[in-house]
Short mmCIF file of C-alpha atoms in Angstrom, two decimals:
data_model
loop_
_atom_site.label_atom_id
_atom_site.label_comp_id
_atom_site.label_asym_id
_atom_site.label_seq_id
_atom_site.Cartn_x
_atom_site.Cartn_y
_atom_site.Cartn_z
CA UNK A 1 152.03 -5.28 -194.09
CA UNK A 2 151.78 -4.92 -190.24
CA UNK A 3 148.02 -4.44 -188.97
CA UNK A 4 147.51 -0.89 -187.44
CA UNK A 5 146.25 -1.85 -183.86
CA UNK A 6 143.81 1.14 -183.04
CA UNK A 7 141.05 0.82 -180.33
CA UNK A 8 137.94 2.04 -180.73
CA UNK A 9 138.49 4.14 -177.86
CA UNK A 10 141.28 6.36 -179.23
CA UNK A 11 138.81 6.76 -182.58
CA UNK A 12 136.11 8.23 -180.32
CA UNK A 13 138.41 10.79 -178.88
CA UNK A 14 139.98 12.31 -182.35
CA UNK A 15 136.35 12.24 -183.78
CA UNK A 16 135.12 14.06 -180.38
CA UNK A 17 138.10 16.70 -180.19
CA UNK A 18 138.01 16.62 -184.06
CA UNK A 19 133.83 17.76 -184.22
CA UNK A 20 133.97 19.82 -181.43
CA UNK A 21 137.04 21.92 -182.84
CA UNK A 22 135.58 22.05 -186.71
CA UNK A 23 132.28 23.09 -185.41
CA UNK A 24 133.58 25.81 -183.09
CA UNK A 25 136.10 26.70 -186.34
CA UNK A 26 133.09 27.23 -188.34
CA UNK A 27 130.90 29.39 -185.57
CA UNK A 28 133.81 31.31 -185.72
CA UNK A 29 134.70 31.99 -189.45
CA UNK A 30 130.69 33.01 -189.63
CA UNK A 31 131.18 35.59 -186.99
CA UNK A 32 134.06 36.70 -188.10
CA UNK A 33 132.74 37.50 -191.14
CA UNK A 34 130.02 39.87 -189.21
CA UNK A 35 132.37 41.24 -186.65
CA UNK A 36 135.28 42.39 -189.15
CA UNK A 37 137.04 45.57 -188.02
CA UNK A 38 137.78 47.88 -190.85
CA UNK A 39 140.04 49.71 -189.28
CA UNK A 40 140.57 52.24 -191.93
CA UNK A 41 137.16 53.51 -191.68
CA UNK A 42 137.66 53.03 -187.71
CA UNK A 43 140.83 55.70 -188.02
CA UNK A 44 138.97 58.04 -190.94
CA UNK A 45 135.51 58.03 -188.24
CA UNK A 46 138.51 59.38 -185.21
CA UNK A 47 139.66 61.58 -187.55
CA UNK A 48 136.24 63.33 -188.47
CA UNK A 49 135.47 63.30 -184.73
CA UNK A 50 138.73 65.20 -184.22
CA UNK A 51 139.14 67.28 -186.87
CA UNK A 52 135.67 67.95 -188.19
CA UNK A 53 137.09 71.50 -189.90
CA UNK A 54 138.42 69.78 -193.09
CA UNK A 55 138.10 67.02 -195.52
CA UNK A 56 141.48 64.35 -196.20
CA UNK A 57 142.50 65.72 -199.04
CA UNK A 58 145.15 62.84 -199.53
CA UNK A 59 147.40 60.61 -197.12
CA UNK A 60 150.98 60.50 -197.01
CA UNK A 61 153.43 57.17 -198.05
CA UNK A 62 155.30 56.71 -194.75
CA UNK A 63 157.55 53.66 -196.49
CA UNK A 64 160.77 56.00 -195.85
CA UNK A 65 160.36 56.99 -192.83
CA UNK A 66 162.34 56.53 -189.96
CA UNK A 67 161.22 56.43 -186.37
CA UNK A 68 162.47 57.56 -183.33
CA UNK A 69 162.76 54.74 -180.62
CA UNK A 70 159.94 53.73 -178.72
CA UNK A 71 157.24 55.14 -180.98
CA UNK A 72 155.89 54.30 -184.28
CA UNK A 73 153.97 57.23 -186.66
CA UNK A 74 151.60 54.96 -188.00
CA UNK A 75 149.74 57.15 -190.22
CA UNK A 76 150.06 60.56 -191.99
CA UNK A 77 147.33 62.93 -193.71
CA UNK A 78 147.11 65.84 -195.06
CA UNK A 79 143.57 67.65 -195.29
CA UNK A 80 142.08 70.02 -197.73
CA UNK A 81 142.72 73.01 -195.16
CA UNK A 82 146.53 71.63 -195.39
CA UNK A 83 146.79 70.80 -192.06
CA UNK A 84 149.02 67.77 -190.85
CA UNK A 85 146.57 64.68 -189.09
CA UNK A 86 149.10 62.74 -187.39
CA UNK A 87 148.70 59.11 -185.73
CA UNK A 88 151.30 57.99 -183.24
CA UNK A 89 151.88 55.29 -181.86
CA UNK A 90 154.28 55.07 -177.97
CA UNK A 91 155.29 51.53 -177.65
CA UNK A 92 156.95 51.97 -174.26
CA UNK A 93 156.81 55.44 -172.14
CA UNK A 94 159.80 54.24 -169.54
CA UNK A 95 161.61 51.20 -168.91
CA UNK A 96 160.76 50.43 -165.56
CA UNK A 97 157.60 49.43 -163.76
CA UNK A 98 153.96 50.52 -165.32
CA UNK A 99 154.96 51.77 -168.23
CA UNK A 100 151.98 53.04 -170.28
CA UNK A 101 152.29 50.71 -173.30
CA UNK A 102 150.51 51.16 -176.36
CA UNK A 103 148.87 54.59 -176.33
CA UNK A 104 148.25 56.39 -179.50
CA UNK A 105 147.31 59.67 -180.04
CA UNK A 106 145.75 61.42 -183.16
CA UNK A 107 147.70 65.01 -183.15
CA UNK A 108 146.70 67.93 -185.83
CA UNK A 109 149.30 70.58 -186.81
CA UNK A 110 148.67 73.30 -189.12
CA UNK A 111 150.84 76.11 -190.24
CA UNK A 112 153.52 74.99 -187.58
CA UNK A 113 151.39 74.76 -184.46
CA UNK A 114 149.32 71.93 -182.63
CA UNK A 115 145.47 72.78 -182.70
CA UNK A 116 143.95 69.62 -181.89
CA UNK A 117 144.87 66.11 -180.20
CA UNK A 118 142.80 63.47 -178.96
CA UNK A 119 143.87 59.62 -177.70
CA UNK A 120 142.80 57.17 -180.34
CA UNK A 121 143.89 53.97 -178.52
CA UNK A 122 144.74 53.35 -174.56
CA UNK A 123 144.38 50.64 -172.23
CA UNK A 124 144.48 53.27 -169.26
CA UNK A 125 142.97 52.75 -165.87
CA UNK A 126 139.65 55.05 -165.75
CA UNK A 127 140.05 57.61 -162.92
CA UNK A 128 144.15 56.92 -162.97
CA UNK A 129 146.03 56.80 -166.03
CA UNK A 130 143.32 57.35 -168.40
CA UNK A 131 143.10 61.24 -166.58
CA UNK A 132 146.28 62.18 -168.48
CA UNK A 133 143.91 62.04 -171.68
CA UNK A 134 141.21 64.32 -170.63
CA UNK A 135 140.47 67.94 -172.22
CA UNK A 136 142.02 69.59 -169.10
CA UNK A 137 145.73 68.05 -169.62
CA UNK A 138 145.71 67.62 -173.41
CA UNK A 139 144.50 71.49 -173.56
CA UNK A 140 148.12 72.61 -172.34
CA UNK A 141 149.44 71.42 -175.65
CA UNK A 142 147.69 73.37 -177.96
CA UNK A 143 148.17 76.19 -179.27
CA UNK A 144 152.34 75.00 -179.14
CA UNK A 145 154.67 75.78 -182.32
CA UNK A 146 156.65 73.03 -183.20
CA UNK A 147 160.04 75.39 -182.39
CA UNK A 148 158.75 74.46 -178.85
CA UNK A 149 159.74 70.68 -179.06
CA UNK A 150 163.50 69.35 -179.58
CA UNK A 151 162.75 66.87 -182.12
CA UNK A 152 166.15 66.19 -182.62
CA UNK A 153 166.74 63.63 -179.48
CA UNK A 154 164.48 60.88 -180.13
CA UNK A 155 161.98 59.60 -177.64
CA UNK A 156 163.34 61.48 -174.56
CA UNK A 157 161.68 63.61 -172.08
CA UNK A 158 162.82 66.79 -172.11
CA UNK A 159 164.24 68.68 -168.52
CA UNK A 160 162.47 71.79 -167.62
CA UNK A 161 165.86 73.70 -167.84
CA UNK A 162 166.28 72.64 -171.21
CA UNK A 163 163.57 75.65 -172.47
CA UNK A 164 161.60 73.37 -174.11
CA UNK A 165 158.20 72.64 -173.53
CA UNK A 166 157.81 69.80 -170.98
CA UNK A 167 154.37 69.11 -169.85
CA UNK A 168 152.36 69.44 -166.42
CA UNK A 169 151.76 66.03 -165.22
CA UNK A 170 149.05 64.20 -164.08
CA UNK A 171 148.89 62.98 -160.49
CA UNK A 172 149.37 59.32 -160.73
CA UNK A 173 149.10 58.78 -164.09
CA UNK A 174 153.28 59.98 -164.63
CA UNK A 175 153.91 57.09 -167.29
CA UNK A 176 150.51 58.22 -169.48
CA UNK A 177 152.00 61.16 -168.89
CA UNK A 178 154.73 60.70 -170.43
CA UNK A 179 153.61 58.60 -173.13
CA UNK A 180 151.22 61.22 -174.50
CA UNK A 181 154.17 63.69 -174.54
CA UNK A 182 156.37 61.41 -176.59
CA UNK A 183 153.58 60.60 -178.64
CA UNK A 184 153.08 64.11 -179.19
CA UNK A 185 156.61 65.06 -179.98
CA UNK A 186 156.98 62.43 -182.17
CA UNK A 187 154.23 64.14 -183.95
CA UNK A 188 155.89 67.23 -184.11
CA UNK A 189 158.79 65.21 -185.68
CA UNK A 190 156.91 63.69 -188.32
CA UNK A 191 155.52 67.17 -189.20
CA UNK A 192 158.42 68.83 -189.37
CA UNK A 193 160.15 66.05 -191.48
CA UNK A 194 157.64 65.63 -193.76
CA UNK A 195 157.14 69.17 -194.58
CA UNK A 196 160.50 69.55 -195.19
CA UNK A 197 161.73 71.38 -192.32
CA UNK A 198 164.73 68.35 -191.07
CA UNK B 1 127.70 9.03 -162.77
CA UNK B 2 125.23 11.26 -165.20
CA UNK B 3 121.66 12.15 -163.15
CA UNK B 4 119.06 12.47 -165.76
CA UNK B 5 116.30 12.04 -163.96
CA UNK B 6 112.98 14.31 -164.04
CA UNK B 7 113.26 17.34 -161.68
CA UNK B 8 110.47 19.45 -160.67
CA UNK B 9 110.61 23.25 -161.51
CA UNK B 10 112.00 23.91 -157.98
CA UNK B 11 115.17 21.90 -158.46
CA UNK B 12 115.24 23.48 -161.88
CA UNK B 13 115.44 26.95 -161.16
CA UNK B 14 117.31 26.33 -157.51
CA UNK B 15 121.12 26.59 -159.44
CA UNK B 16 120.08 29.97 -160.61
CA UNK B 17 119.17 31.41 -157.02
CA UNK B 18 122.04 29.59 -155.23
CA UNK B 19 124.24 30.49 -158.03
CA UNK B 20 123.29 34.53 -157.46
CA UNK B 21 123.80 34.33 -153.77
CA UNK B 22 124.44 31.27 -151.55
CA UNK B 23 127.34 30.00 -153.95
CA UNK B 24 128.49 33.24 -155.06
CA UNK B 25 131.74 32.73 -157.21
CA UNK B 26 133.47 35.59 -155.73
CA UNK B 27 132.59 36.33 -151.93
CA UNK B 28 131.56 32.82 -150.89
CA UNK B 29 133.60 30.34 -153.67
CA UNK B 30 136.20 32.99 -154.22
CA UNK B 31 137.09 31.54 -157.56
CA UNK B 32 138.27 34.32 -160.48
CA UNK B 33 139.65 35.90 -158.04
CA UNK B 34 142.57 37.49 -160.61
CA UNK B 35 140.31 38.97 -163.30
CA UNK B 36 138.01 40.30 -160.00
CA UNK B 37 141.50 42.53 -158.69
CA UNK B 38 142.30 43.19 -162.18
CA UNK B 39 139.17 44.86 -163.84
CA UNK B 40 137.38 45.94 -160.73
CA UNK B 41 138.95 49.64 -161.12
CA UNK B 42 135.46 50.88 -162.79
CA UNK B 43 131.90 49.81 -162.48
CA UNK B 44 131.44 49.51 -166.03
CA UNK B 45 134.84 47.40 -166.61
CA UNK B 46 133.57 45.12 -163.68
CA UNK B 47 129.77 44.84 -165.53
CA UNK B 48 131.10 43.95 -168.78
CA UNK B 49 133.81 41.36 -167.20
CA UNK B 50 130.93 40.27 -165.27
CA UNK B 51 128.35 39.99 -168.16
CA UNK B 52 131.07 38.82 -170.86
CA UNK B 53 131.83 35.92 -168.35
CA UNK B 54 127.61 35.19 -167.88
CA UNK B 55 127.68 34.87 -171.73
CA UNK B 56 130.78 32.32 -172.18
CA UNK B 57 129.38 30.55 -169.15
CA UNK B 58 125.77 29.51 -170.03
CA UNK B 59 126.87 28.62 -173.87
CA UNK B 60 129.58 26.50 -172.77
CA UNK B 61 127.38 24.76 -169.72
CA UNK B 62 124.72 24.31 -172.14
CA UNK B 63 127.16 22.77 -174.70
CA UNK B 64 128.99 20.65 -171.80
CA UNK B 65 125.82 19.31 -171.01
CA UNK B 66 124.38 18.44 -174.87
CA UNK B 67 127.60 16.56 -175.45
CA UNK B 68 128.53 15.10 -171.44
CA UNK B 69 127.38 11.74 -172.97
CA UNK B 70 129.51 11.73 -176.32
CA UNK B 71 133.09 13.44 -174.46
CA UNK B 72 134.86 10.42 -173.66
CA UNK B 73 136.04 11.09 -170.32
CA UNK B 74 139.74 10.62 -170.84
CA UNK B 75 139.47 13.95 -172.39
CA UNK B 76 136.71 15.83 -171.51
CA UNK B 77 139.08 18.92 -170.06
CA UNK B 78 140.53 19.48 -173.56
CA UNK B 79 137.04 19.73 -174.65
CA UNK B 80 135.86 21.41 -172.35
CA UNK B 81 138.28 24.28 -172.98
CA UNK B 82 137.99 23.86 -176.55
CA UNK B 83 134.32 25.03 -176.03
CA UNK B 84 134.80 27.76 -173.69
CA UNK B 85 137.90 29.26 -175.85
CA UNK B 86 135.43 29.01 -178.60
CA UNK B 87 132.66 31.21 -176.89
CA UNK B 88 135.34 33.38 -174.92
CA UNK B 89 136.73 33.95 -178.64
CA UNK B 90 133.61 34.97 -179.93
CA UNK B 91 132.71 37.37 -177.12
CA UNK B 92 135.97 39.54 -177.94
CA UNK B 93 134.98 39.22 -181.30
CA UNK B 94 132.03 41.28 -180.50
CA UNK B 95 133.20 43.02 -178.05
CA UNK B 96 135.99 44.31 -180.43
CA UNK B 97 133.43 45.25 -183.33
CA UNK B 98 130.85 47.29 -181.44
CA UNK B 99 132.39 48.14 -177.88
CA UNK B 100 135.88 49.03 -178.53
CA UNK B 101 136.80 50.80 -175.65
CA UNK B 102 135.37 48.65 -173.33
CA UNK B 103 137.78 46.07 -175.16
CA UNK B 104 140.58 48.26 -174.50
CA UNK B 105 140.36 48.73 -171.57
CA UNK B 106 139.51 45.03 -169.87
CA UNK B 107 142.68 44.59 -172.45
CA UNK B 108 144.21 41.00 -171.59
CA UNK B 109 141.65 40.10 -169.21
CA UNK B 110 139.08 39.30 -171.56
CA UNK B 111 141.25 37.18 -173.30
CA UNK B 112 141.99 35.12 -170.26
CA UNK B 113 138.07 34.17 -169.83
CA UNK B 114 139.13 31.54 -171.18
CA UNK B 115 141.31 30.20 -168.70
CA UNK B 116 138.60 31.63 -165.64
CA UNK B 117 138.69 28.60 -162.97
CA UNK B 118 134.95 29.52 -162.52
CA UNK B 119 133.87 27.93 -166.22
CA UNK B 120 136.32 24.72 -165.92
CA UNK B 121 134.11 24.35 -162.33
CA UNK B 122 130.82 24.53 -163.18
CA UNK B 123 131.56 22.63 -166.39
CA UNK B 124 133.02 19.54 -165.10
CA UNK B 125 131.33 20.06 -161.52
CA UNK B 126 127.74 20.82 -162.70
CA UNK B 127 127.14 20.83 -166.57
CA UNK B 128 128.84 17.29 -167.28
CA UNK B 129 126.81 15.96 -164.83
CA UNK B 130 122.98 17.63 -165.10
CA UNK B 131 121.18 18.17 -167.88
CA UNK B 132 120.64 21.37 -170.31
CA UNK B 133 118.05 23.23 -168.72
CA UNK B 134 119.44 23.04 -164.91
CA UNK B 135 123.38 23.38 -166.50
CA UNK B 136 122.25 26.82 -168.23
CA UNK B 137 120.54 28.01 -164.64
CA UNK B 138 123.43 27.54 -163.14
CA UNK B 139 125.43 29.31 -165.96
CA UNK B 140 123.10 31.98 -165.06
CA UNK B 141 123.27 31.73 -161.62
CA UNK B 142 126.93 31.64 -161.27
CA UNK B 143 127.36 34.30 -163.84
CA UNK B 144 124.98 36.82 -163.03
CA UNK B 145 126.63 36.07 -158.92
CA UNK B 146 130.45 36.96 -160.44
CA UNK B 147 128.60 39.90 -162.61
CA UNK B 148 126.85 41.72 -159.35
CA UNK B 149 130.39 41.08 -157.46
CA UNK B 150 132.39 42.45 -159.90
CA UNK B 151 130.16 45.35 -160.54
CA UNK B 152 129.61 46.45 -156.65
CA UNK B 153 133.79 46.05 -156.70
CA UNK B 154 134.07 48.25 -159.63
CA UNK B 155 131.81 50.59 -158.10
CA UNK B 156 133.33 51.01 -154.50
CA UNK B 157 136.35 50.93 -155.97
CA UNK B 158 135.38 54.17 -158.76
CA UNK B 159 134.00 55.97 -155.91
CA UNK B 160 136.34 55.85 -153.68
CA UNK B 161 139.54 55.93 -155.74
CA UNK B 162 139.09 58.12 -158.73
CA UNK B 163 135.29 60.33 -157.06
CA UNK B 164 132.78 58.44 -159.91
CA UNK B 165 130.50 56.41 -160.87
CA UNK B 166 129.94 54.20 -164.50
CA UNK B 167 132.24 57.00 -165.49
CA UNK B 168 129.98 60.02 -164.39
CA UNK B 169 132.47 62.31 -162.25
CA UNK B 170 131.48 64.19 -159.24
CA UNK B 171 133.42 67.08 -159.66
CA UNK B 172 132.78 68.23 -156.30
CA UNK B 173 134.54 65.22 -154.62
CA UNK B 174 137.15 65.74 -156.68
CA UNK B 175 137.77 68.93 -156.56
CA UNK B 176 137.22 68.71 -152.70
CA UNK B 177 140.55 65.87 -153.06
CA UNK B 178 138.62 63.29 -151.47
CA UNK B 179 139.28 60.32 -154.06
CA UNK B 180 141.86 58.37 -152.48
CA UNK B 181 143.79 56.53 -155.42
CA UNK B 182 145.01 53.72 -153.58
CA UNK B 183 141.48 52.11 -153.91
CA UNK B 184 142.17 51.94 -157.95
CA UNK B 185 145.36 50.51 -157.47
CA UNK B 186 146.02 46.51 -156.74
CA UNK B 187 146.14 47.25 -152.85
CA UNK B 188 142.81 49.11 -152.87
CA UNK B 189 141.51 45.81 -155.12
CA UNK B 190 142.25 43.85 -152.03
CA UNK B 191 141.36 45.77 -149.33
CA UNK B 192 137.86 46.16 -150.88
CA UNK B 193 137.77 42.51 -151.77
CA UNK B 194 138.26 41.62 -148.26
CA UNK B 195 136.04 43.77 -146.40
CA UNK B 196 133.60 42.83 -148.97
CA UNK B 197 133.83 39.18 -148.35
CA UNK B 198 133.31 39.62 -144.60
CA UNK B 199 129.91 41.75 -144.95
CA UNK B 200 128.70 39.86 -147.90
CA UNK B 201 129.62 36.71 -145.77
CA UNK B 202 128.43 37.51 -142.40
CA UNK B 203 124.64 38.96 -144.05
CA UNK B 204 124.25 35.53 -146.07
CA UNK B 205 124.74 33.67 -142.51
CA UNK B 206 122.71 36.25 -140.92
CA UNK B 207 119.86 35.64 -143.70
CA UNK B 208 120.58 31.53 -143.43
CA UNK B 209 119.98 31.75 -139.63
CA UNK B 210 117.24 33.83 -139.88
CA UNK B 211 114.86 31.50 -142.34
CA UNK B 212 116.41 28.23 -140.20
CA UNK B 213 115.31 29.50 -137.05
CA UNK B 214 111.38 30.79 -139.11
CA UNK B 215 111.56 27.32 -140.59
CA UNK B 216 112.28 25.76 -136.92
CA UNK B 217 109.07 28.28 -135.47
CA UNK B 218 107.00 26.79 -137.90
CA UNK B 219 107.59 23.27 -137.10
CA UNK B 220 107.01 23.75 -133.35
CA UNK B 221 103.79 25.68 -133.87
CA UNK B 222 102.75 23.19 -135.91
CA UNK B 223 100.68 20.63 -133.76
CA UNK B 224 100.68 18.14 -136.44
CA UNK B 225 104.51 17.82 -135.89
CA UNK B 226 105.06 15.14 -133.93
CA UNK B 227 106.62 16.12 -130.40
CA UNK B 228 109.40 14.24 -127.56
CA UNK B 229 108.76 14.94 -123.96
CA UNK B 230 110.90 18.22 -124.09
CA UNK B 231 108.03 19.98 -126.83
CA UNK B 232 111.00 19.46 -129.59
CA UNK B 233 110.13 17.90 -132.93
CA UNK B 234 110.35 14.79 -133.70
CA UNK B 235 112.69 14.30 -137.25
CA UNK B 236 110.62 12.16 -139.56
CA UNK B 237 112.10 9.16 -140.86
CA UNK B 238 110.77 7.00 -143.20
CA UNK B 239 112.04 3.49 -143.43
CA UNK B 240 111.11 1.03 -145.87
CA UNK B 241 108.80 -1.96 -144.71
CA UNK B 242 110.63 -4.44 -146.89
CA UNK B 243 114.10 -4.96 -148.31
CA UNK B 244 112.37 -5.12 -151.53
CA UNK B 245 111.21 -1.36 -150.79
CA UNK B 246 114.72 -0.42 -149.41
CA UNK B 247 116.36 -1.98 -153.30
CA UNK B 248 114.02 0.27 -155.16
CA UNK B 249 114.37 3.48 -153.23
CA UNK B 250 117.89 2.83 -153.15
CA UNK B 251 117.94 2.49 -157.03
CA UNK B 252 115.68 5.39 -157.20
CA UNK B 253 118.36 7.53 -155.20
CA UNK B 254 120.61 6.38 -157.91
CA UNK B 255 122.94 4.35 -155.75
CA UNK B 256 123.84 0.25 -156.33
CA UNK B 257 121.04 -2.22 -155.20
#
């Protein structure tokens, strides 16, 4: 049997790299442990922020449900008061240039009209996209019956002709804009569907 | 070669005050220059960057240094990066559990720590060469520098582009339409950047001059200074008597006798 030539050299590198990356493997499995994000409780703590009002009476199996393109309702629940606690999820706002990925907005509906909405998750620039989800602009949407939304074209943006609702947007934050209107409408979608209204 | 010779508390602590303001990553090394453009559009984005970058720093110069004799050289960039990914990982870690919106919002560019020329410099520039003590000043130094930069960035930046400060709005300036958005966009981040790096530059020369020409004062006031003919002072030179004196301050200096 042929002798493995190995220098000593090329020993004290794997056992260098090899230390190195087991110790920093098990710092990070210990921390880990610590710094684990239920997210869950994470959503349910947005939700009671939100929606203070009324308790989650139960939450709805989204396994069926189909999307619209571009957005993702990621959860569904229904509280005690019977209102509709909506999480949505915009993967792209528009297809060109800055384009407001991954916003998600928390949207409440009861008795077929929006009363609360709040952003769960942005990456927004403060004082530029992150504007379009301040009181002021998120305000204009409630109060809105879902008749108000055509839920029936996927993720579009509707023309002001149209008689829809289209939304005032925020100076230099047009994408966020846009992606908090989709995520909205998608909302609406979900509501409507899952009450049995589509 | 590795210098592990005794220093005195001055040449201890020196890293952290050069670190701060005479080497200051950003204006005067201008290293991390793309996480500086990218996070500066708030005060508080800029702090965290600033601080999360401190953190990764002084753990990985003080690990760098513990382990510059054992990392054969052949690879000591792998490891070196293996060490800062480690502490750049755990920082997001934490920053994910218990500041999640600051974590959204730096987004990407606290992932790329990792990758920030600035720790790759002072690791294989300073830490693999000094020991712990002096390699975590200068983590310190260096960090706390790029933390202040980033911060007084963020800050002229939030002012001047969006009419705040560490997220408090002033309502009147906006209202009034004086924020000028261009500052919070990439263009703003390098106007600012620029104009910063002249002032900041021009006041550390200004400051440099300043204790040179105090220091040069002192010496001519000084009538145990020797003098020339002109009243100038005379630089003081100290030979050795012997060659055997010249081998041992030349070993001493760390050089080949």
């Amino acid at each position: 049997m042929r002798k493995l030539n190995v220098s000593k050299e090329s020993v004290r590198i794997v056992v260098c790299l090899g230390v190195i990356a087991l110790v920093a493997s098990l710092l990070l499995a210990v921390v880990n442990i610590f710094t684990q994000v239920d997210e869950a409780a994470e959503l349910r703590k947005a939700i009671g922020d939100v929606y203070a009002e009324a308790e989650i009476e139960r939450e709805i199996d989204l396994k069926d449900y189909d999307d619209t393109d571009g957005t993702e309702v990621l959860n569904a629940f229904v509280a005690t008061d019977g209102a509709y606690i909506i999480l949505t999820h915009v993967a792209k706002a528009d297809k060109v240039g800055y384009n407001a990925e991954g916003v998600s907005m928390l949207v409440v509906i009861k008795d077929g009209a929006i009363i609360k909405l709040s952003g769960y998750s942005h990456s927004e620039t403060p004082g530029l996209g992150a504007n379009a989800f301040k009181d002021k602009h998120l305000n204009q949407y409630v109060g809105l019956t879902v008749d108000r939304f055509d839920v029936s074209d996927g993720a579009q943006i509707i023309a002001p002709e149209s008689g829809y609702f289209t939304p005032v947007k925020v100076t230099s934050a047009t994408y966020t804009t846009n992606a908090v209107f989709l995520a909205v409408k998608a909302s609406v979608r979900a509501y409507v569907i899952l009450t049995g209204g589509m | 070669m590795v210098k592990d010779r005794t220093r005195n508390l001055r040449e201890t602590f020196e890293p952290l005050t050069s670190g701060v303001f005479k080497n200051n990553a950003t204006f005067r090394l201008v290293l991390g220059t793309c996480p500086t453009l990218a996070v500066t559009t708030s005060a508080i984005n800029g702090l965290s960057m600033g601080l999360a970058t401190t953190f990764v720093l002084v753990c990985s110069n003080a690990i760098v240094s513990m382990l510059r004799n054992f990392i054969p050289r052949k690879v000591r960039i792998p490891a070196y990066i293996l060490v800062i990914a480690t502490f750049s990982t755990l920082v997001q870690m934490i920053m994910r559990k218990w500041l999640p919106d600051l974590y959204d919002s730096l987004g990407l560019f606290l992932s790329l720590v990792v990758v920030n020329c600035i720790l790759l410099a002072r690791a294989e520039s300073f830490a693999s060469l000094n020991p712990v003590i002096p390699s975590v000043m200068d983590g310190i130094g260096i960090g706390l520098g790029f933390a202040f930069s980033l911060t007084l960035l963020g800050m002229i930046r939030e002012f001047l582009g969006a009419g705040a400060l560490f997220g408090y709005e002033f309502t009147a300036l906006v209202e009034a339409g004086l924020p000028m958005t261009i500052f919070v966009l990439p263009a703003g981040g390098f106007l600012v950047y620029g104009f910063m790096m002249v002032i900041y530059n021009a006041v550390v020369k200004a400051v440099e001059n300043a204790i040179a020409k105090r220091a040069e004062s002192r010496n001519n006031d000084n009538p145990d200074v020797p003098k020339d003919k002109n009243g100038d002072p005379i630089p003081l030179i100290l030979e050795p008597e012997t060659g055997e004196d010249a081998i041992e301050a030349l070993k001493r200096e760390g050089g080949d006798a």
